[in-house]
Amino acid sequence: MKRVITYGTFDLLHYGHINLLKRAKEYGDYLIVALSTDEFNWDEKRKKCYFTYEQRKKLLEAVRYVDLVIPEKNWEQKILDVKKYHVDTFVMGNDWEGKFDFLKDLCEVVYLPRTPEISSTQIKEELKKKGK
């Protein structure tokens, strides 16, 4: 079985996220999504989420391409996750290009193009404009 892992916040789940998950799953048989916890998002990324970790986890678990959702609690856990889950391919959006090349000794590292016309940041900005 070929295992793939990706990481992210996946707040305000949208079709760009679905495109990423679908393309990631094409690299293997089993897709693991490491989902940033609320604490990690706030303490390390200074990012406030619209949905809680548990809500985002339920949304991801409902996506047919996702086989397992695990918590991402810190930046350093990637090496441990790749080893623990016997990951063959690590996938991220190309906005992270080169940032995870240190994993190439452990698995294949792939950076996929983002869906250009959509992002959670864009959605949040639109909601702010509308006063929501």
Coordinates of N, CA and C in Angstrom, one line a residue, residues 5 42 47 50-51 53 63 84 116 126 130:
I5 N 1.0 11.7 2.6 CA 0.6 12.6 3.6 C 0.6 14.1 3.1
W42 N -2.9 29.2 16.3 CA -2.8 30.4 17.0 C -1.4 30.7 17.6
K47 N -2.8 32.4 13.4 CA -3.9 32.3 12.5 C -5.1 31.9 13.3
Y50 N -11.9 30.1 11.5 CA -13.4 30.2 11.5 C -14.0 29.0 12.2
F51 N -13.6 27.8 11.8 CA -14.0 26.5 12.3 C -13.0 26.0 13.3
Y53 N -10.9 22.9 15.4 CA -10.2 21.7 14.9 C -11.2 20.6 14.7
V63 N -14.6 13.8 3.2 CA -14.1 13.9 1.9 C -13.6 12.5 1.5
K84 N 6.4 7.2 11.4 CA 5.4 6.5 12.1 C 4.3 5.9 11.1
P116 N -5.6 28.5 -8.6 CA -5.2 29.9 -8.5 C -6.4 30.9 -8.1
E126 N -13.4 38.5 1.7 CA -14.7 38.8 1.2 C -15.7 38.8 2.3
K130 N -18.1 42.1 3.7 CA -19.6 42.0 3.8 C -20.0 42.1 5.3

